[in-house]
Tab-separated table of C-alpha atoms in Angstrom:
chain	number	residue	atom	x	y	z
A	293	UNK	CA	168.094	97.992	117.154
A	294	UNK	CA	164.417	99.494	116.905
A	295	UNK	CA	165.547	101.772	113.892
A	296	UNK	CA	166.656	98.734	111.542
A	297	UNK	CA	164.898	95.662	110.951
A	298	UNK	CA	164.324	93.099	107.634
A	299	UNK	CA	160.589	92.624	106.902
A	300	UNK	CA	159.916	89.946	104.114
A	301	UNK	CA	157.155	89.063	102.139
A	302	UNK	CA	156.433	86.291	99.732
A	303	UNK	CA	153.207	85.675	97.874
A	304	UNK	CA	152.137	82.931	95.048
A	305	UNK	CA	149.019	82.466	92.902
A	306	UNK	CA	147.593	79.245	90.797
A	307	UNK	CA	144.545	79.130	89.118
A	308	UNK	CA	142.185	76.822	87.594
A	309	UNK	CA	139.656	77.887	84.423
A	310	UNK	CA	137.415	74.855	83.747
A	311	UNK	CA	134.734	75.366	80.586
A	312	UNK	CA	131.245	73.875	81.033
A	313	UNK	CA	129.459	73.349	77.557
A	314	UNK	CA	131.228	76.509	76.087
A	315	UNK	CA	128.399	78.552	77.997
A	316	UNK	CA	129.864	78.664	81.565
A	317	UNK	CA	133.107	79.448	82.926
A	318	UNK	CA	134.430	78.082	86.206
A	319	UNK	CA	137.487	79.832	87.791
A	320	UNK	CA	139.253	78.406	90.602
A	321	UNK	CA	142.050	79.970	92.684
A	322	UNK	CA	144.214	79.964	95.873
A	323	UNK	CA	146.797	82.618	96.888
A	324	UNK	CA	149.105	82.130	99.509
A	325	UNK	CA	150.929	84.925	101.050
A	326	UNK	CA	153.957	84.909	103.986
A	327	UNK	CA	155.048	87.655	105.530
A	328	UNK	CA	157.921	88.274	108.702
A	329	UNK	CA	158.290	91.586	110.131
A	330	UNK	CA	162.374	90.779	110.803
A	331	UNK	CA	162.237	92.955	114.411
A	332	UNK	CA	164.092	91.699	116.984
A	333	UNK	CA	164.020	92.998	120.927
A	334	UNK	CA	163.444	92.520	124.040
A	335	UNK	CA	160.214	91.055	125.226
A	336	UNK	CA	160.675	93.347	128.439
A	337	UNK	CA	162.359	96.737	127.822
A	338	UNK	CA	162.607	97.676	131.207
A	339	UNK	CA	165.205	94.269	131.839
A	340	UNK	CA	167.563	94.153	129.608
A	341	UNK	CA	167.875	90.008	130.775
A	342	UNK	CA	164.718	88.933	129.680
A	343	UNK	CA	164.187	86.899	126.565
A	344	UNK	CA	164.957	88.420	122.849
A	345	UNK	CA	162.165	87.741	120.652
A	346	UNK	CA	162.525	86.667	117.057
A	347	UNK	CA	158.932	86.870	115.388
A	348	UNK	CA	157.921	83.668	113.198
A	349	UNK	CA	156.510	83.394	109.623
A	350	UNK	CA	152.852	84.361	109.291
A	351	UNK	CA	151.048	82.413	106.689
A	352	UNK	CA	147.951	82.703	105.070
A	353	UNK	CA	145.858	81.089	102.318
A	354	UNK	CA	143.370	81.904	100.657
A	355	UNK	CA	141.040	79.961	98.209
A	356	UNK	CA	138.998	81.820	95.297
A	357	UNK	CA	136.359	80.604	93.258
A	358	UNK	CA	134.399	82.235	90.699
A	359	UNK	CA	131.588	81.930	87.600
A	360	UNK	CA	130.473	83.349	84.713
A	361	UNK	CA	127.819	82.327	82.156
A	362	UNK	CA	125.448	84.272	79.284
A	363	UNK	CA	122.033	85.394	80.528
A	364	UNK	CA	119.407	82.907	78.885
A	365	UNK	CA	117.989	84.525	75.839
A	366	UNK	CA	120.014	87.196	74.991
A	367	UNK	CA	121.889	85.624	72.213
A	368	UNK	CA	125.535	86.449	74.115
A	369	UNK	CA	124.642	89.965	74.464
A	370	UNK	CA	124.610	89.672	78.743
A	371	UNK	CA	126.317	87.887	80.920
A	372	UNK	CA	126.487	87.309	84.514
A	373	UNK	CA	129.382	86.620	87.345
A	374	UNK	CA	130.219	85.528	90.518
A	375	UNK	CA	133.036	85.516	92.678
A	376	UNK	CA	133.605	84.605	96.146
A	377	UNK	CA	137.269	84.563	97.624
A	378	UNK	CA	139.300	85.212	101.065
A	379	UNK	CA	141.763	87.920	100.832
A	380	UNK	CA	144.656	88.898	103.325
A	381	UNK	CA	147.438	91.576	103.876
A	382	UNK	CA	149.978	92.277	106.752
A	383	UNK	CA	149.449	95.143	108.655
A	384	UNK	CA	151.447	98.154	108.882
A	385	UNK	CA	155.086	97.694	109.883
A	386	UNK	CA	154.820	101.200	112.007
A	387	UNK	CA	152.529	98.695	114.914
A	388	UNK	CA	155.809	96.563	115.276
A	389	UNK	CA	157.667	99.474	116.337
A	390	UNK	CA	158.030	101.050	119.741
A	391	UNK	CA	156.838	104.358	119.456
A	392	UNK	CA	159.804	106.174	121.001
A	393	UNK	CA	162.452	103.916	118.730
A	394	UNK	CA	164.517	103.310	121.618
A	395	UNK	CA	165.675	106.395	123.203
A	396	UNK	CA	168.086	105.199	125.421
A	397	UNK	CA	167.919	109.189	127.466
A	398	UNK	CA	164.044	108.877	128.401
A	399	UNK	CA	163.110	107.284	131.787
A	400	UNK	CA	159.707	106.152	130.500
A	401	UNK	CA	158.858	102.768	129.408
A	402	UNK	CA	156.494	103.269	126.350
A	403	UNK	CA	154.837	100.006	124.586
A	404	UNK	CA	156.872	98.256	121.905
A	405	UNK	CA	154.313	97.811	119.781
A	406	UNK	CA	153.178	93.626	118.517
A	407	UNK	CA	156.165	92.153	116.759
A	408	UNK	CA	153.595	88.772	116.480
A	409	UNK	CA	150.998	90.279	114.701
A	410	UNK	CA	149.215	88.440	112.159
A	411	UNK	CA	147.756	89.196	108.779
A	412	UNK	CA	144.110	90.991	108.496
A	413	UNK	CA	141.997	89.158	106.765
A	414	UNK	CA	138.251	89.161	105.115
A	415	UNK	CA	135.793	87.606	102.588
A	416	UNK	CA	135.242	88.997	99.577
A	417	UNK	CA	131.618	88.651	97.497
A	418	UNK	CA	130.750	89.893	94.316
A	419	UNK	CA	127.799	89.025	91.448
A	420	UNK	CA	127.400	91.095	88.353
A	421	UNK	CA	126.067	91.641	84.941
A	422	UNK	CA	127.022	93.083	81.975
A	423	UNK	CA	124.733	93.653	79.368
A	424	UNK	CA	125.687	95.012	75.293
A	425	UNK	CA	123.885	97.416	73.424
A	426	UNK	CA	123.553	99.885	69.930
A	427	UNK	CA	126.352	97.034	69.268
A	428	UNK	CA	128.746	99.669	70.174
A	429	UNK	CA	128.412	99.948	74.090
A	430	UNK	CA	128.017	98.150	77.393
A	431	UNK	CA	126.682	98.786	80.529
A	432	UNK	CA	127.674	96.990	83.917
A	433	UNK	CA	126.114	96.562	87.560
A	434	UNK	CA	127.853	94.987	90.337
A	435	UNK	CA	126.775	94.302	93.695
A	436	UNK	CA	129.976	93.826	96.520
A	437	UNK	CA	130.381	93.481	99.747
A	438	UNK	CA	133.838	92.635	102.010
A	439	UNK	CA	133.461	91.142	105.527
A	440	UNK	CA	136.702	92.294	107.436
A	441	UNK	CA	137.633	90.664	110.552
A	442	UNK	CA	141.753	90.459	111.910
A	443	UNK	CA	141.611	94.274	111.462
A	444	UNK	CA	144.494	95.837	113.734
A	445	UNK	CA	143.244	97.651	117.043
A	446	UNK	CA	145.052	99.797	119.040
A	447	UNK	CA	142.570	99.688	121.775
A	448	UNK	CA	143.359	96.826	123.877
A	449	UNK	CA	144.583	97.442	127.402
A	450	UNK	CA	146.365	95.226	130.145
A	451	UNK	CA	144.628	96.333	133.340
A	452	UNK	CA	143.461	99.471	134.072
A	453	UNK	CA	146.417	101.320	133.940
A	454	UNK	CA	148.659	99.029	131.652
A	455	UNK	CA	149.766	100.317	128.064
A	456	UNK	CA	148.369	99.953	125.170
A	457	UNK	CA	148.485	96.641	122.942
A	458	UNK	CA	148.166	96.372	119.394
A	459	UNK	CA	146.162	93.538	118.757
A	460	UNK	CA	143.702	92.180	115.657
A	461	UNK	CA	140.953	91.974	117.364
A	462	UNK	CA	138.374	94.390	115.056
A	463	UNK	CA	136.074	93.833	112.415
A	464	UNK	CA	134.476	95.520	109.616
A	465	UNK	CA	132.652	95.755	106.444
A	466	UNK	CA	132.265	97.210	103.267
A	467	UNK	CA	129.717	96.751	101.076
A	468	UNK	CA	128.045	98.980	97.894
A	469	UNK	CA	127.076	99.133	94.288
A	470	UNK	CA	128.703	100.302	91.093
A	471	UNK	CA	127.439	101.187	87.850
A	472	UNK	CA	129.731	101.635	84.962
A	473	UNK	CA	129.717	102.534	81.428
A	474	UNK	CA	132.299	101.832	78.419
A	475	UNK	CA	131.671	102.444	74.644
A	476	UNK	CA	133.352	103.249	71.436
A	477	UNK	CA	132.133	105.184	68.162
A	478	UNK	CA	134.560	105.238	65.441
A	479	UNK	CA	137.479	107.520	66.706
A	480	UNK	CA	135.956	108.125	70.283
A	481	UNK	CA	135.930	105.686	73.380
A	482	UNK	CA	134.085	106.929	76.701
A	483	UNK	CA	134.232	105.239	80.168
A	484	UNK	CA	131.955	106.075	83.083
A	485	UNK	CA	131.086	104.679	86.105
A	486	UNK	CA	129.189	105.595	89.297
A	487	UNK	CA	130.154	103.199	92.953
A	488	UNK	CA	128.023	104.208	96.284
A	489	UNK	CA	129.630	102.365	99.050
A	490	UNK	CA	129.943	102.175	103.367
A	491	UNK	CA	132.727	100.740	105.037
A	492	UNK	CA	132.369	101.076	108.584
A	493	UNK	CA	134.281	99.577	111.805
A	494	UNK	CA	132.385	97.947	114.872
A	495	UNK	CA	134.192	98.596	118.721
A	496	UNK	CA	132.895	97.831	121.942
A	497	UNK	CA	133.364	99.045	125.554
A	498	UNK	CA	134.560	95.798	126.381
A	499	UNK	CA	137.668	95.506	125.482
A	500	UNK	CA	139.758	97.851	127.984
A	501	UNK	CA	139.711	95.124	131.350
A	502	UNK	CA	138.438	91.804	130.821
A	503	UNK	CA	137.568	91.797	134.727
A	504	UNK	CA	135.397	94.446	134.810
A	505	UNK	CA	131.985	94.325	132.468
A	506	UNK	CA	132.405	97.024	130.111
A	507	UNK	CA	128.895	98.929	128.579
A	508	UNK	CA	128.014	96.407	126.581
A	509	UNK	CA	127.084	98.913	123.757
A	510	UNK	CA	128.972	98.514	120.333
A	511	UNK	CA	129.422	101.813	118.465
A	512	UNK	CA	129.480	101.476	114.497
A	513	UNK	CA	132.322	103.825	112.713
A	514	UNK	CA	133.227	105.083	109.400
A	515	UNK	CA	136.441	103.133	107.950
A	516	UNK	CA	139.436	105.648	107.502
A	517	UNK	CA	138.482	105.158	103.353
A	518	UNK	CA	135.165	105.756	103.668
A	519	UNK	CA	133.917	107.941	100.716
A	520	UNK	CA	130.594	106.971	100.446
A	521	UNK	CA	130.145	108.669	96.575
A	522	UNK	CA	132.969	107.769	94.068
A	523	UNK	CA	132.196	108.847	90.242
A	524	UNK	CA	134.951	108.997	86.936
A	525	UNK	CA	134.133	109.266	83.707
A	526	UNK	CA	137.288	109.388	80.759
A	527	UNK	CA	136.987	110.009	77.234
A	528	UNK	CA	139.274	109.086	74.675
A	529	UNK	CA	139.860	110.413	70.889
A	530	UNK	CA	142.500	108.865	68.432
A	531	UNK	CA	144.948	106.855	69.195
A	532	UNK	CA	143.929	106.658	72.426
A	533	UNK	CA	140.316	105.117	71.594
A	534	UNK	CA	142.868	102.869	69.859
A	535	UNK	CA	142.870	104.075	66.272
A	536	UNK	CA	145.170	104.889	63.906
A	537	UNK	CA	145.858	108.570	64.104
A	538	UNK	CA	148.452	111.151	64.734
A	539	UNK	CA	146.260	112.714	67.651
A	540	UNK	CA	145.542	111.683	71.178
A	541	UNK	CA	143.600	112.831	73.717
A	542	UNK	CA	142.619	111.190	76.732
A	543	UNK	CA	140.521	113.756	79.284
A	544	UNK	CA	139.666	112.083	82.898
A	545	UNK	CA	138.000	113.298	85.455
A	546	UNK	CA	137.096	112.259	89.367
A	547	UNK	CA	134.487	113.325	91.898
A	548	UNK	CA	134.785	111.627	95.003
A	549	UNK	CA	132.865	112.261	98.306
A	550	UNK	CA	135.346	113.477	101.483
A	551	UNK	CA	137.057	111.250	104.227
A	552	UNK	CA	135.255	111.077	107.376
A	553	UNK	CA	136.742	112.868	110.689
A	554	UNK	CA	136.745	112.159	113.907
A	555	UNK	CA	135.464	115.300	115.783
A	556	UNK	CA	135.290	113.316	119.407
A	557	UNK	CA	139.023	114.135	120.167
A	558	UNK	CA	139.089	117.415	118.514
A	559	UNK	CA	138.536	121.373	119.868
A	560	UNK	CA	134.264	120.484	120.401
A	561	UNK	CA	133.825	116.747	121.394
A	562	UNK	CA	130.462	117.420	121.234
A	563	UNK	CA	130.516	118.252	117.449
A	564	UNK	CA	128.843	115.375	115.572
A	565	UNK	CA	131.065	113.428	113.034
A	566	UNK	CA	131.246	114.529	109.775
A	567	UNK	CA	133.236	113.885	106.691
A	568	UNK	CA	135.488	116.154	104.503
A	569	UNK	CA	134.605	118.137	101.622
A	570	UNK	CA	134.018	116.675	98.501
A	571	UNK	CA	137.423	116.682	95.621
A	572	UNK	CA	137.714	116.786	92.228
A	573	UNK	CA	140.251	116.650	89.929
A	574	UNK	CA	140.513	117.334	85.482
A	575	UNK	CA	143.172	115.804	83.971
A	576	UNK	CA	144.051	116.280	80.321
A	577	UNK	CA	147.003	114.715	77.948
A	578	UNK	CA	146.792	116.008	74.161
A	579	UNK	CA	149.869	114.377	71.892
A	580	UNK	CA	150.638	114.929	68.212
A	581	UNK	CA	152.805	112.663	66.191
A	582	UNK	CA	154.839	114.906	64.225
A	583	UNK	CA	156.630	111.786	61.753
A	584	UNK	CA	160.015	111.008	60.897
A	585	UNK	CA	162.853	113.154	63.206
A	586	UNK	CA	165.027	115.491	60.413
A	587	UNK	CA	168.838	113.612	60.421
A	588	UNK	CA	167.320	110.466	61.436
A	589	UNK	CA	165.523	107.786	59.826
A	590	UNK	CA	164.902	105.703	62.615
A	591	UNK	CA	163.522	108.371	65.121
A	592	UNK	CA	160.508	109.284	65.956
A	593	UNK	CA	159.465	112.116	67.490
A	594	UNK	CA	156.038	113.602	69.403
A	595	UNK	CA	154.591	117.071	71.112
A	596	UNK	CA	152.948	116.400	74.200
A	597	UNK	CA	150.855	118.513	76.587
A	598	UNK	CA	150.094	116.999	80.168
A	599	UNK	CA	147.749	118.814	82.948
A	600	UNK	CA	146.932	117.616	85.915
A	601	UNK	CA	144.286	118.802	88.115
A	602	UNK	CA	143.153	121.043	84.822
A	603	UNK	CA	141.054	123.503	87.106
A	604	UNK	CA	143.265	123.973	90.111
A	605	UNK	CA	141.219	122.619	92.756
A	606	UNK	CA	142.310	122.534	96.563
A	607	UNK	CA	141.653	119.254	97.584
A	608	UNK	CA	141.292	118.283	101.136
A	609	UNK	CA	141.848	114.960	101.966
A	610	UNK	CA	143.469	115.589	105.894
A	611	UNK	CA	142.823	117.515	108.694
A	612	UNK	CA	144.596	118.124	112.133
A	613	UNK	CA	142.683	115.741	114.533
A	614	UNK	CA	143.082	117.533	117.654
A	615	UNK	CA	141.353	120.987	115.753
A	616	UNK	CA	139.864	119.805	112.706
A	617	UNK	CA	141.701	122.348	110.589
A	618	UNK	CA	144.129	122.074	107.801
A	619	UNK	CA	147.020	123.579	109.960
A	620	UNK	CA	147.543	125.129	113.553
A	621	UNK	CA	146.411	127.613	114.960
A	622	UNK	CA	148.235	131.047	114.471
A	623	UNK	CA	148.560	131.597	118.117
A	624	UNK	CA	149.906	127.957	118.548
A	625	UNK	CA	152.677	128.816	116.327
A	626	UNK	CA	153.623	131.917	118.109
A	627	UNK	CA	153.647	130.905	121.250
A	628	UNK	CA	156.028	127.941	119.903
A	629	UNK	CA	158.542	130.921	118.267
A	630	UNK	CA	157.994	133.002	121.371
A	631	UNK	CA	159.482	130.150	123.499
A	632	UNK	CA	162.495	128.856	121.567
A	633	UNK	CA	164.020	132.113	120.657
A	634	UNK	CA	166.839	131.790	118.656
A	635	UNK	CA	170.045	133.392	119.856
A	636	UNK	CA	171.611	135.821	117.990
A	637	UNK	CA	175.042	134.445	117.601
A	638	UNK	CA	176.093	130.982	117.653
A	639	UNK	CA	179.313	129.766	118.210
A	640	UNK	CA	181.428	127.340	115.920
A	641	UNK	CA	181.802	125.034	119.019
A	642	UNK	CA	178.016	124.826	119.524
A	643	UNK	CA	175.811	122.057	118.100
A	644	UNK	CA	173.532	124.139	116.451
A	645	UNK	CA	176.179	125.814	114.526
A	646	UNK	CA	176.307	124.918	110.466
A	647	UNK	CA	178.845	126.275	108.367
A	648	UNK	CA	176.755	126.059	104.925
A	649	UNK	CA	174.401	128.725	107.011
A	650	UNK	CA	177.029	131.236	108.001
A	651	UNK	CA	176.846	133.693	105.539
């Protein structure tokens, strides 16, 4: 049954902190993760006698390891880190899945997707330093980057004319900087922070017939969360800069760079890629503690005001791939009415009929 199936995941963590002369920190780590996407068909759809296929556990682990220590000479007021781990995730259930869920009334024989995929996986590096200063603020820099490899591909073909195979067979990377900010003077708190980051895909023409010698070229691509720019700052008065008062307010805000498109499959395959338009978004929360509740000595009770998105901003974060626009075209939806009119009575017997709409 394509439309039900009982995916399972289990995950554990230990971890070691060892203390070196009370001036360096050692952290130690492994994860392991399982996951099992519980689908099980056919491994031929087209004959219903061929063997039923009941996917394994996938397992991985993955160690961690990481160190901190104070920067010689500043009297504890800096400190730098390292950290250096494998990391892991199981890809998304929808590449198990057949793509036509097992319409038993079409003739064609689409692919069924990989029910033995395994997890994607990469390598994770980070080093960092934090430095103190006025006594009342800190300022951070990290350097990062993520090697990806396992990633899923939906590239791979059997032949020249043989279906498509989900596979893990791509690799990536993402790598950047980020520069943050936190401090605290008397009843306010402020947090800031700045990250400038690429995460791009590698693919090759070599992967669509491993008997024929494909172009040999490999063609670098934006990750689908690629926003290069990636900037929030929050500030905090009251109780919540964690002070004892009746007031709170906590105002946040976010400017983030767009998601890249894809123009080579749109409307002008000759367009060059691009990404989205930058967003933004103001968020605000103001609360006052108004004391004891009248008729009850226990109760508390509290106005609140909430806004999100304080300035109304339309954010894009999708387009339509095959136009590059946030909807269809108005003549694609006309011609769409024009050719499924709608009758202008429908029987009771018919299977379009609904009584809650008869009125």
């Amino acid at each position: 049954n394509y439309a039900r199936f009982y995916p399972a995941v289990v995950s554990g963590f230990t971890e070691g902190r060892i203390a070196v002369s009370d001036e360096m920190t050692i952290n130690v780590g492994v994860r392991a993760d399982a996951f099992k996407s519980g689908i099980s068909f056919r491994a031929d759809r087209s004959d219903f006698l061929s063997p039923v296929i009941d996917p394994s556990w996938n397992v991985s682990v993955n160690p961690r390891f990481g160190v901190a220590m104070p920067v010689p000479g500043t009297n504890g007021g800096a400190a730098l880190r390292f950290n250096y781990g494998y990391v892991s995730q199981p890809p998304d259930f929808r590449y198990f899945l057949d793509t036509t869920l097992g319409d038993s009334l079409r003739t064609d024989v689409r692919r069924q997707g990989n029910p033995e995929m395994s997890f994607e996986r990469g390598k994770t590096y980070e080093v960092g330093t934090s430095t103190m200063f006025a006594t009342h603020a800190a300022i951070s820099v990290v350097l990062f980057r993520k090697e990806l490899s396992h990633l899923v591909s939906g590239s791979m073909r059997l032949g020249e004319t043989g279906d498509l195979l989900y596979s893990t067979d791509d690799e990536g990377k993402v790598q950047g900087a980020e520069l943050s900010m936190r401090g605290r003077w008397s009843v306010f708190a402020l947090r800031a922070s700045y990250a400038l980051q690429k995460a791009t895909g590698v693919a090759s023409g070599t992967d669509s017939d491993s008997l024929v010698a494909g172009d040999q070229r490999f063609v670098e691509y934006p990750l689908a969360f690629d926003r290069r720019h990636s900037m929030d700052v929050a500030v905090f008065y009251g109780r919540a800069a964690g002070v004892e008062s009746a007031w709170a307010v906590a105002l946040t805000s976010n400017l983030r760079s767009g998601y890249p498109i894809d123009r080579f499959e749109a409307a002008d395959p000759t367009a060059p890629r691009a990404y989205l338009p930058w967003t933004s978004t103001l968020d605000l929360r103001v609360t006052r503690d108004l004391g004891r509740l009248p008729g009850c000595g226990t109760c508390t009770w509290r106005a609140t005001f909430d806004s999100r998105n304080l300035l109304g901003r339309e954010n894009i974060i999708a387009v339509r791939r095959e136009t590059t626009r946030i909807a269809p075209a108005m003549q694609a939806v006309r011609a769409l009415a024009d050719a499924h009119p709608v009758p202008q009575a429908i029987p009771a017997e018919s299977i379009l009929y609904h009584r809650s709409l008869d009125i």
